[in-house]
Amino acid sequence: MFCVSFSLAGVQFVYSSQFSISGPLFQQKFGISQSAINIILSTAGPISGFLVQPIVGAISDRYTSPRGRRRPFIFWGTICTVIGMIIIGLSVKIGEALGEKFSTVNHYADHYASITFAIFGLWVMNLFNNVTQGPARALVNDLTEEDKKQLANATTAGVMSVAAVAGNLIGASLLHSANPYQIIFLMASGVVFVSMIPTLIAGKEKPYVREMDEEKQSFVGVFKQIFNAFRNIEFSMAKVVFIYFLSWLAYTPLMVNQIDLFNKIVYPGVPNNWGTYMGMYGLALFSTIAFNFSLISPYIIDKIGPKMTYIITQLIATGCYIAIWALPTISPWQALLFTSIPAWNFTAFNSIPFAITSQIVGPKQSGLYMGVLNSASVIAQTLSGAISAPVLSARGDDVRWAIGVGGVFSVLAVIAAFFLETPKRDSLLEQRNSHPILN
């Protein structure tokens, strides 16, 4: 299972690079305001994900390649993601080659070429990272026994957390180099490329064979299938999607603004990128806690059930978001504490909904509904950016207010989680010792 889910480590490495270093790149190197950065980061990934994931999920459910349904998408998605990362890494060099000059104080009007290439690379990276993500998650569930779904998805969350730890620690260690943005993105592109190899080798899926009366899938048919999936979604599945949507709506402001929280609030005016440096270590601590929680979460779920696990972790995250907003000043240890503890909830809402989804829908529709579920997250991220931008503008780019708005949505997620329907735990536990994790 570790090897099968390894391509998702690459997916997470992309997001770690994006949210830890893209903000400083756009702000410090290109002179773009924080509210504009929020719009850029909260639209490229979410909009591309909303467009791509359901389509790729539906196509991959019935894709008839001899190499399987999911692996071709993982391969080509990763290759194109790497190309996007290289474009971002070289955007400053491209701007310099076109005559742009960079100094310690930069303004966006002087760097249109660099900004254009960086945003283009960001869109390419996010677009094809979403091509990889949906089939990679579906592959994990395709190869997992029904009673092992919670464990498999917790393992996946753990693998992604390890990748996030590595990404942020490497980024922090390279931040004081001569060209940190270029080095980090180019190095990350190599890591992402390597990450797909274990999945392609270990994910031995059987080629999909159409049934005798099954029509060949058309492009128009794919859109009809997606439309019908949203229109005819079961009520129990709709609740999973809505709760997942609220959790992402709550978490996104912290995800997007954590580095700037350390830069502007915890270490204001401190030179040498010290705030960015500590923010990256904060992200690494977040990911370390997420990894450790992923190891024990299957046992917690066995004891108290997925619903209570979700509610408790979401409630703890709510307290952290509100504390960040409410405290008049935030010390370094408080910032590290309140930005890392939500990792428990991050692990829960990135494993429990996927396990429940795979138990509600059949294997022939798992890719489609994984795409529907991921669409909820990208809509939430887009909406979060739209809400945060005017809040930040009104509050002088004080990122605590954006995180506080996330706390409000986290309260709603806690309330909604009480209505979550989960498969009966006892029947799954009885089977747990009788099947291996992989088929």
Short mmCIF file of C-alpha atoms in Angstrom, two decimals:
data_model
loop_
_atom_site.label_atom_id
_atom_site.label_comp_id
_atom_site.label_asym_id
_atom_site.label_seq_id
_atom_site.Cartn_x
_atom_site.Cartn_y
_atom_site.Cartn_z
CA MET A 1 0.00 0.00 0.00
CA PHE A 2 2.91 2.35 0.74
CA CYS A 3 4.26 1.93 -2.80
CA VAL A 4 0.82 2.13 -4.44
CA SER A 5 0.11 5.47 -2.77
CA PHE A 6 3.59 6.89 -3.41
CA SER A 7 2.50 9.01 -6.38
CA LEU A 8 0.28 10.89 -3.92
CA ALA A 9 3.48 11.83 -2.09
CA GLY A 10 4.46 13.63 -5.28
CA VAL A 11 1.04 15.29 -5.42
CA GLN A 12 1.50 16.56 -1.86
CA PHE A 13 5.09 17.66 -2.59
CA VAL A 14 3.67 19.88 -5.34
CA TYR A 15 1.19 21.48 -2.95
CA SER A 16 3.85 21.91 -0.25
CA SER A 17 6.09 23.72 -2.73
CA GLN A 18 3.20 25.84 -3.95
CA PHE A 19 1.91 27.06 -0.60
CA SER A 20 5.25 27.40 1.17
CA ILE A 21 7.28 29.17 -1.50
CA SER A 22 4.87 30.58 -4.14
CA GLY A 23 3.60 33.26 -1.75
CA PRO A 24 7.10 34.61 -0.96
CA LEU A 25 8.01 34.35 -4.66
CA PHE A 26 5.05 36.47 -5.79
CA GLN A 27 5.32 38.93 -2.90
CA GLN A 28 9.06 39.44 -2.43
CA LYS A 29 10.34 38.83 -5.94
CA PHE A 30 7.43 40.18 -7.99
CA GLY A 31 5.97 42.78 -5.56
CA ILE A 32 2.37 41.46 -5.65
CA SER A 33 0.00 42.29 -2.76
CA GLN A 34 -1.19 39.61 -0.32
CA SER A 35 -4.83 39.88 -1.41
CA ALA A 36 -3.80 39.34 -5.06
CA ILE A 37 -1.66 36.36 -4.05
CA ASN A 38 -4.67 34.83 -2.29
CA ILE A 39 -6.67 35.16 -5.49
CA ILE A 40 -3.88 33.62 -7.60
CA LEU A 41 -3.31 30.64 -5.28
CA SER A 42 -7.01 30.10 -4.58
CA THR A 43 -8.01 30.01 -8.25
CA ALA A 44 -5.26 28.17 -10.17
CA GLY A 45 -5.50 24.94 -8.18
CA PRO A 46 -9.21 24.91 -7.35
CA ILE A 47 -10.55 25.91 -10.77
CA SER A 48 -8.26 23.49 -12.61
CA GLY A 49 -9.24 20.78 -10.14
CA PHE A 50 -12.93 21.44 -10.60
CA LEU A 51 -12.58 21.19 -14.37
CA VAL A 52 -10.22 18.23 -14.46
CA GLN A 53 -10.92 15.80 -11.62
CA PRO A 54 -14.49 14.72 -12.41
CA ILE A 55 -13.67 14.39 -16.13
CA VAL A 56 -10.50 12.37 -15.56
CA GLY A 57 -12.24 10.31 -12.87
CA ALA A 58 -15.13 9.40 -15.17
CA ILE A 59 -12.83 8.57 -18.10
CA SER A 60 -10.45 6.49 -15.96
CA ASP A 61 -13.32 4.38 -14.59
CA ARG A 62 -13.79 2.84 -18.05
CA TYR A 63 -10.40 3.44 -19.68
CA THR A 64 -9.28 0.37 -21.66
CA SER A 65 -5.49 0.76 -21.75
CA PRO A 66 -3.51 -2.51 -21.44
CA ARG A 67 -1.61 -0.79 -18.61
CA GLY A 68 -4.77 -0.39 -16.56
CA ARG A 69 -7.40 2.26 -15.92
CA ARG A 70 -5.47 4.63 -13.62
CA ARG A 71 -1.74 4.36 -14.29
CA PRO A 72 -1.67 6.09 -17.72
CA PHE A 73 -3.23 9.21 -16.15
CA ILE A 74 -0.77 9.07 -13.25
CA PHE A 75 2.17 8.89 -15.68
CA TRP A 76 1.18 11.69 -18.06
CA GLY A 77 -0.20 13.86 -15.26
CA THR A 78 3.11 13.67 -13.44
CA ILE A 79 5.19 14.43 -16.55
CA CYS A 80 3.19 17.58 -17.31
CA THR A 81 3.19 18.64 -13.64
CA VAL A 82 7.00 18.52 -13.71
CA ILE A 83 7.00 20.76 -16.81
CA GLY A 84 4.84 23.32 -14.98
CA MET A 85 7.18 23.32 -11.97
CA ILE A 86 10.19 23.90 -14.21
CA ILE A 87 8.45 26.90 -15.81
CA ILE A 88 7.79 28.42 -12.36
CA GLY A 89 11.36 27.77 -11.26
CA LEU A 90 12.77 29.49 -14.34
CA SER A 91 10.25 32.37 -14.45
CA VAL A 92 12.68 34.88 -12.90
CA LYS A 93 15.46 33.83 -15.31
CA ILE A 94 13.04 34.17 -18.23
CA GLY A 95 12.11 37.66 -17.06
CA GLU A 96 15.77 38.64 -16.76
CA ALA A 97 16.43 37.28 -20.26
CA LEU A 98 13.63 39.55 -21.50
CA GLY A 99 15.22 42.61 -19.88
CA GLU A 100 13.56 42.76 -16.46
CA LYS A 101 15.65 43.93 -13.49
CA PHE A 102 15.25 42.63 -9.94
CA SER A 103 16.33 44.36 -6.72
CA THR A 104 15.57 44.20 -2.99
CA VAL A 105 12.41 46.27 -3.58
CA ASN A 106 10.27 45.12 -6.51
CA HIS A 107 6.98 46.24 -8.04
CA TYR A 108 4.70 44.06 -10.12
CA ALA A 109 4.56 46.61 -12.95
CA ASP A 110 8.26 45.96 -13.63
CA HIS A 111 7.90 42.18 -13.94
CA TYR A 112 4.98 41.40 -16.22
CA ALA A 113 6.92 38.77 -18.20
CA SER A 114 8.14 36.90 -15.11
CA ILE A 115 4.70 37.04 -13.50
CA THR A 116 3.04 35.79 -16.70
CA PHE A 117 5.35 32.77 -16.94
CA ALA A 118 5.06 32.05 -13.21
CA ILE A 119 1.25 32.10 -13.31
CA PHE A 120 1.21 30.04 -16.52
CA GLY A 121 3.50 27.46 -14.88
CA LEU A 122 1.30 27.51 -11.78
CA TRP A 123 -1.77 26.67 -13.87
CA VAL A 124 0.02 23.90 -15.79
CA MET A 125 1.33 22.45 -12.53
CA ASN A 126 -2.08 22.49 -10.85
CA LEU A 127 -3.99 21.31 -13.91
CA PHE A 128 -1.93 18.17 -14.35
CA ASN A 129 -1.39 17.56 -10.66
CA ASN A 130 -5.16 17.14 -10.56
CA VAL A 131 -4.92 14.71 -13.49
CA THR A 132 -2.64 12.62 -11.28
CA GLN A 133 -4.47 13.04 -7.98
CA GLY A 134 -7.90 11.60 -8.79
CA PRO A 135 -6.71 8.36 -10.46
CA ALA A 136 -4.01 7.93 -7.78
CA ARG A 137 -6.62 8.02 -5.01
CA ALA A 138 -8.95 5.77 -7.00
CA LEU A 139 -6.12 3.26 -7.55
CA VAL A 140 -5.59 2.94 -3.79
CA ASN A 141 -9.27 2.13 -3.31
CA ASP A 142 -9.40 -0.16 -6.36
CA LEU A 143 -6.72 -2.41 -4.87
CA THR A 144 -8.02 -2.42 -1.29
CA GLU A 145 -10.41 -4.86 0.37
CA GLU A 146 -13.71 -3.32 1.53
CA ASP A 147 -12.95 -3.71 5.25
CA LYS A 148 -9.49 -2.13 4.83
CA LYS A 149 -10.60 1.18 3.33
CA GLN A 150 -10.08 3.25 6.50
CA LEU A 151 -6.60 1.78 7.02
CA ALA A 152 -5.64 2.25 3.36
CA ASN A 153 -6.75 5.88 3.27
CA ALA A 154 -5.03 6.58 6.60
CA THR A 155 -1.85 5.09 5.11
CA THR A 156 -2.25 7.36 2.10
CA ALA A 157 -2.66 10.39 4.38
CA GLY A 158 0.52 9.33 6.19
CA VAL A 159 2.49 9.05 2.96
CA MET A 160 1.31 12.51 1.91
CA SER A 161 2.27 13.91 5.33
CA VAL A 162 5.80 12.54 5.04
CA ALA A 163 6.09 14.22 1.63
CA ALA A 164 4.87 17.49 3.13
CA VAL A 165 7.44 17.27 5.95
CA ALA A 166 10.23 16.65 3.45
CA GLY A 167 9.06 19.43 1.14
CA ASN A 168 8.92 22.06 3.85
CA LEU A 169 12.18 21.07 5.55
CA ILE A 170 14.04 21.06 2.24
CA GLY A 171 12.48 24.39 1.32
CA ALA A 172 13.49 25.92 4.67
CA SER A 173 17.06 24.65 4.35
CA LEU A 174 17.43 26.16 0.86
CA LEU A 175 15.70 29.47 1.57
CA HIS A 176 18.95 31.35 2.18
CA SER A 177 20.63 30.13 -1.02
CA ALA A 178 21.34 32.49 -3.92
CA ASN A 179 18.29 31.50 -5.99
CA PRO A 180 15.96 29.73 -3.53
CA TYR A 181 12.80 29.81 -5.65
CA GLN A 182 14.53 28.39 -8.70
CA ILE A 183 16.38 25.71 -6.73
CA ILE A 184 13.33 24.60 -4.74
CA PHE A 185 10.99 24.27 -7.73
CA LEU A 186 13.56 22.54 -9.94
CA MET A 187 14.52 20.12 -7.16
CA ALA A 188 10.86 19.48 -6.35
CA SER A 189 10.18 18.63 -10.00
CA GLY A 190 12.76 15.83 -9.77
CA VAL A 191 11.19 14.49 -6.56
CA VAL A 192 7.72 14.51 -8.14
CA PHE A 193 8.98 12.60 -11.18
CA VAL A 194 10.60 9.90 -9.03
CA SER A 195 7.49 9.56 -6.84
CA MET A 196 5.37 8.08 -9.63
CA ILE A 197 7.74 5.15 -10.24
CA PRO A 198 6.78 2.98 -7.19
CA THR A 199 3.08 3.47 -7.98
CA LEU A 200 3.50 2.44 -11.61
CA ILE A 201 5.42 -0.68 -10.56
CA ALA A 202 3.37 -1.75 -7.52
CA GLY A 203 -0.10 -0.72 -8.74
CA LYS A 204 -0.73 -3.89 -10.73
CA GLU A 205 -4.27 -3.27 -11.87
CA LYS A 206 -6.12 -5.43 -14.35
CA PRO A 207 -7.01 -3.84 -17.71
CA TYR A 208 -10.64 -2.80 -17.92
CA VAL A 209 -12.76 -5.02 -20.19
CA ARG A 210 -16.09 -3.72 -21.45
CA GLU A 211 -19.14 -5.87 -20.99
CA MET A 212 -20.85 -7.22 -24.10
CA ASP A 213 -23.72 -4.73 -23.99
CA GLU A 214 -21.62 -1.78 -22.79
CA GLU A 215 -21.32 1.12 -25.21
CA LYS A 216 -17.98 2.75 -25.98
CA GLN A 217 -17.46 5.84 -23.87
CA SER A 218 -17.81 9.13 -25.78
CA PHE A 219 -16.62 12.56 -24.73
CA VAL A 220 -20.21 13.81 -24.56
CA GLY A 221 -21.11 10.70 -22.58
CA VAL A 222 -18.47 11.58 -20.00
CA PHE A 223 -20.11 14.96 -19.35
CA LYS A 224 -23.52 13.31 -19.14
CA GLN A 225 -22.11 10.86 -16.62
CA ILE A 226 -20.66 13.68 -14.52
CA PHE A 227 -23.91 15.67 -14.70
CA ASN A 228 -25.92 12.62 -13.66
CA ALA A 229 -23.49 11.93 -10.81
CA PHE A 230 -24.17 15.39 -9.37
CA ARG A 231 -27.91 15.30 -10.15
CA ASN A 232 -28.60 11.79 -8.85
CA ILE A 233 -26.15 11.72 -5.96
CA GLU A 234 -27.38 9.70 -2.98
CA PHE A 235 -28.31 11.74 0.09
CA SER A 236 -25.73 9.91 2.23
CA MET A 237 -23.05 10.69 -0.36
CA ALA A 238 -24.21 14.32 -0.62
CA LYS A 239 -23.68 14.74 3.12
CA VAL A 240 -20.12 13.40 2.84
CA VAL A 241 -19.39 15.86 0.03
CA PHE A 242 -20.91 18.81 1.94
CA ILE A 243 -18.98 18.08 5.14
CA TYR A 244 -15.75 17.66 3.18
CA PHE A 245 -16.51 20.99 1.47
CA LEU A 246 -16.93 22.77 4.83
CA SER A 247 -13.71 21.29 6.24
CA TRP A 248 -11.74 22.58 3.26
CA LEU A 249 -13.48 25.95 3.48
CA ALA A 250 -12.30 26.14 7.10
CA TYR A 251 -8.73 24.95 6.49
CA THR A 252 -7.86 26.82 3.27
CA PRO A 253 -7.22 30.26 4.89
CA LEU A 254 -4.60 28.69 7.17
CA MET A 255 -3.08 26.73 4.29
CA VAL A 256 -2.75 29.80 2.08
CA ASN A 257 -1.71 32.31 4.77
CA GLN A 258 0.46 30.36 7.20
CA ILE A 259 3.79 31.62 5.84
CA ASP A 260 2.52 35.21 5.91
CA LEU A 261 1.25 34.72 9.46
CA PHE A 262 4.83 34.09 10.55
CA ASN A 263 6.24 36.79 8.25
CA LYS A 264 3.90 39.65 9.13
CA ILE A 265 2.45 38.84 12.56
CA VAL A 266 4.96 36.68 14.43
CA TYR A 267 8.20 38.12 12.98
CA PRO A 268 7.26 41.54 11.52
CA GLY A 269 10.19 43.41 10.02
CA VAL A 270 12.76 40.71 10.82
CA PRO A 271 15.28 40.50 7.93
CA ASN A 272 16.73 37.51 6.05
CA ASN A 273 13.38 35.79 5.42
CA TRP A 274 13.29 34.63 9.04
CA GLY A 275 9.48 34.60 9.09
CA THR A 276 9.34 32.51 5.93
CA TYR A 277 12.01 30.22 7.36
CA MET A 278 10.06 29.61 10.59
CA GLY A 279 6.79 29.33 8.68
CA MET A 280 8.25 26.48 6.66
CA TYR A 281 9.32 24.73 9.85
CA GLY A 282 5.79 25.29 11.11
CA LEU A 283 4.45 23.56 8.01
CA ALA A 284 6.91 20.71 8.58
CA LEU A 285 5.67 20.38 12.17
CA PHE A 286 2.08 20.33 10.88
CA SER A 287 2.96 17.53 8.49
CA THR A 288 4.84 15.58 11.17
CA ILE A 289 1.79 15.66 13.43
CA ALA A 290 -0.43 14.66 10.50
CA PHE A 291 1.82 11.68 9.78
CA ASN A 292 1.86 10.52 13.40
CA PHE A 293 -1.92 10.87 13.65
CA SER A 294 -2.34 8.85 10.45
CA LEU A 295 -0.57 5.95 12.19
CA ILE A 296 -3.00 5.87 15.11
CA SER A 297 -6.19 7.14 13.46
CA PRO A 298 -7.33 3.66 12.28
CA TYR A 299 -7.28 2.46 15.90
CA ILE A 300 -9.08 5.59 17.11
CA ILE A 301 -11.72 5.08 14.43
CA ASP A 302 -12.11 1.45 15.52
CA LYS A 303 -12.79 2.61 19.09
CA ILE A 304 -15.04 5.64 18.65
CA GLY A 305 -16.05 5.46 14.99
CA PRO A 306 -15.32 7.75 12.01
CA LYS A 307 -18.05 10.25 12.88
CA MET A 308 -16.79 11.03 16.40
CA THR A 309 -13.19 11.09 15.16
CA TYR A 310 -14.22 13.68 12.57
CA ILE A 311 -16.23 15.77 15.04
CA ILE A 312 -13.54 15.85 17.74
CA THR A 313 -10.68 16.74 15.39
CA GLN A 314 -12.79 19.40 13.65
CA LEU A 315 -13.71 20.91 17.02
CA ILE A 316 -10.03 21.09 18.03
CA ALA A 317 -9.17 22.75 14.71
CA THR A 318 -11.96 25.27 15.29
CA GLY A 319 -10.39 26.28 18.60
CA CYS A 320 -7.02 26.81 16.90
CA TYR A 321 -8.42 28.97 14.08
CA ILE A 322 -10.36 31.17 16.50
CA ALA A 323 -7.37 31.46 18.87
CA ILE A 324 -5.17 32.76 16.03
CA TRP A 325 -7.78 35.42 15.25
CA ALA A 326 -8.60 36.36 18.85
CA LEU A 327 -5.12 36.73 20.37
CA PRO A 328 -3.92 40.37 20.20
CA THR A 329 -0.32 39.20 19.80
CA ILE A 330 1.00 35.76 18.90
CA SER A 331 4.28 34.44 20.24
CA PRO A 332 6.35 32.00 18.14
CA TRP A 333 5.37 28.99 20.29
CA GLN A 334 1.68 29.93 20.10
CA ALA A 335 1.91 30.26 16.32
CA LEU A 336 3.57 26.86 16.02
CA LEU A 337 0.98 25.28 18.33
CA PHE A 338 -2.15 26.73 16.75
CA THR A 339 -0.99 26.16 13.16
CA SER A 340 0.15 22.56 13.72
CA ILE A 341 -2.61 21.02 15.87
CA PRO A 342 -5.19 21.30 13.02
CA ALA A 343 -3.11 18.55 11.37
CA TRP A 344 -5.25 16.03 13.30
CA ASN A 345 -8.31 17.31 11.50
CA PHE A 346 -6.44 17.54 8.18
CA THR A 347 -5.64 13.83 8.41
CA ALA A 348 -9.22 12.99 9.36
CA PHE A 349 -10.92 14.89 6.57
CA ASN A 350 -8.44 13.61 3.98
CA SER A 351 -9.04 9.96 4.84
CA ILE A 352 -12.50 9.40 6.36
CA PRO A 353 -14.59 10.91 3.50
CA PHE A 354 -12.66 8.91 0.88
CA ALA A 355 -13.10 5.67 2.82
CA ILE A 356 -16.83 6.30 3.23
CA THR A 357 -17.17 7.21 -0.45
CA SER A 358 -15.51 4.00 -1.59
CA GLN A 359 -17.94 2.05 0.62
CA ILE A 360 -21.02 3.89 -0.69
CA VAL A 361 -20.28 3.62 -4.44
CA GLY A 362 -19.14 0.60 -6.42
CA PRO A 363 -15.66 0.11 -7.90
CA LYS A 364 -16.91 0.98 -11.41
CA GLN A 365 -17.78 4.50 -10.23
CA SER A 366 -15.03 5.09 -7.68
CA GLY A 367 -13.00 7.35 -9.98
CA LEU A 368 -16.04 9.45 -10.84
CA TYR A 369 -17.10 9.98 -7.24
CA MET A 370 -13.53 10.58 -6.05
CA GLY A 371 -13.61 13.38 -8.63
CA VAL A 372 -16.93 14.64 -7.29
CA LEU A 373 -15.50 14.63 -3.76
CA ASN A 374 -12.35 16.45 -4.86
CA SER A 375 -14.52 18.97 -6.71
CA ALA A 376 -15.99 19.91 -3.35
CA SER A 377 -12.50 20.74 -2.08
CA VAL A 378 -11.59 22.87 -5.08
CA ILE A 379 -14.89 24.77 -4.94
CA ALA A 380 -14.20 25.39 -1.25
CA GLN A 381 -10.70 26.68 -1.99
CA THR A 382 -11.99 29.01 -4.71
CA LEU A 383 -14.78 30.30 -2.49
CA SER A 384 -12.33 30.76 0.38
CA GLY A 385 -10.12 32.92 -1.84
CA ALA A 386 -13.12 35.00 -2.91
CA ILE A 387 -14.14 35.53 0.72
CA SER A 388 -10.62 36.11 2.07
CA ALA A 389 -9.57 38.72 -0.51
CA PRO A 390 -12.03 41.47 0.56
CA VAL A 391 -11.51 40.60 4.24
CA LEU A 392 -7.75 41.02 3.84
CA SER A 393 -8.18 44.28 1.91
CA ALA A 394 -10.49 45.66 4.60
CA ARG A 395 -8.14 44.61 7.42
CA GLY A 396 -4.84 45.80 5.98
CA ASP A 397 -3.70 42.34 4.84
CA ASP A 398 -3.91 41.03 8.43
CA VAL A 399 -4.06 37.30 7.69
CA ARG A 400 -5.48 36.51 11.15
CA TRP A 401 -8.86 37.76 9.97
CA ALA A 402 -8.89 35.35 7.03
CA ILE A 403 -8.01 32.47 9.36
CA GLY A 404 -10.73 33.64 11.75
CA VAL A 405 -13.28 33.41 8.92
CA GLY A 406 -12.08 29.84 8.47
CA GLY A 407 -12.94 29.28 12.14
CA VAL A 408 -16.56 30.23 11.44
CA PHE A 409 -16.80 27.62 8.69
CA SER A 410 -15.11 25.11 10.97
CA VAL A 411 -17.96 25.56 13.47
CA LEU A 412 -20.41 24.76 10.66
CA ALA A 413 -18.36 21.68 9.77
CA VAL A 414 -18.60 20.43 13.37
CA ILE A 415 -22.39 20.82 13.31
CA ALA A 416 -22.70 19.15 9.90
CA ALA A 417 -20.51 16.21 10.97
CA PHE A 418 -23.17 15.16 13.50
CA PHE A 419 -25.36 14.22 10.51
CA LEU A 420 -22.65 12.14 8.81
CA GLU A 421 -23.79 8.62 7.91
CA THR A 422 -21.08 5.96 8.12
CA PRO A 423 -21.13 2.26 7.25
CA LYS A 424 -21.71 -0.08 10.17
CA ARG A 425 -18.41 -0.51 11.92
CA ASP A 426 -19.03 -3.94 13.44
CA SER A 427 -19.45 -5.76 10.13
CA LEU A 428 -16.19 -4.30 8.84
CA LEU A 429 -14.24 -5.12 11.99
CA GLU A 430 -15.34 -8.75 11.85
CA GLN A 431 -13.69 -9.07 8.42
CA ARG A 432 -10.53 -7.11 9.24
CA ASN A 433 -8.35 -10.08 10.13
CA SER A 434 -9.57 -12.28 7.27
CA HIS A 435 -8.32 -10.25 4.27
CA PRO A 436 -4.98 -8.72 3.23
CA ILE A 437 -4.82 -5.00 2.53
CA LEU A 438 -4.24 -5.58 -1.19
CA ASN A 439 -6.15 -7.94 -3.46
#
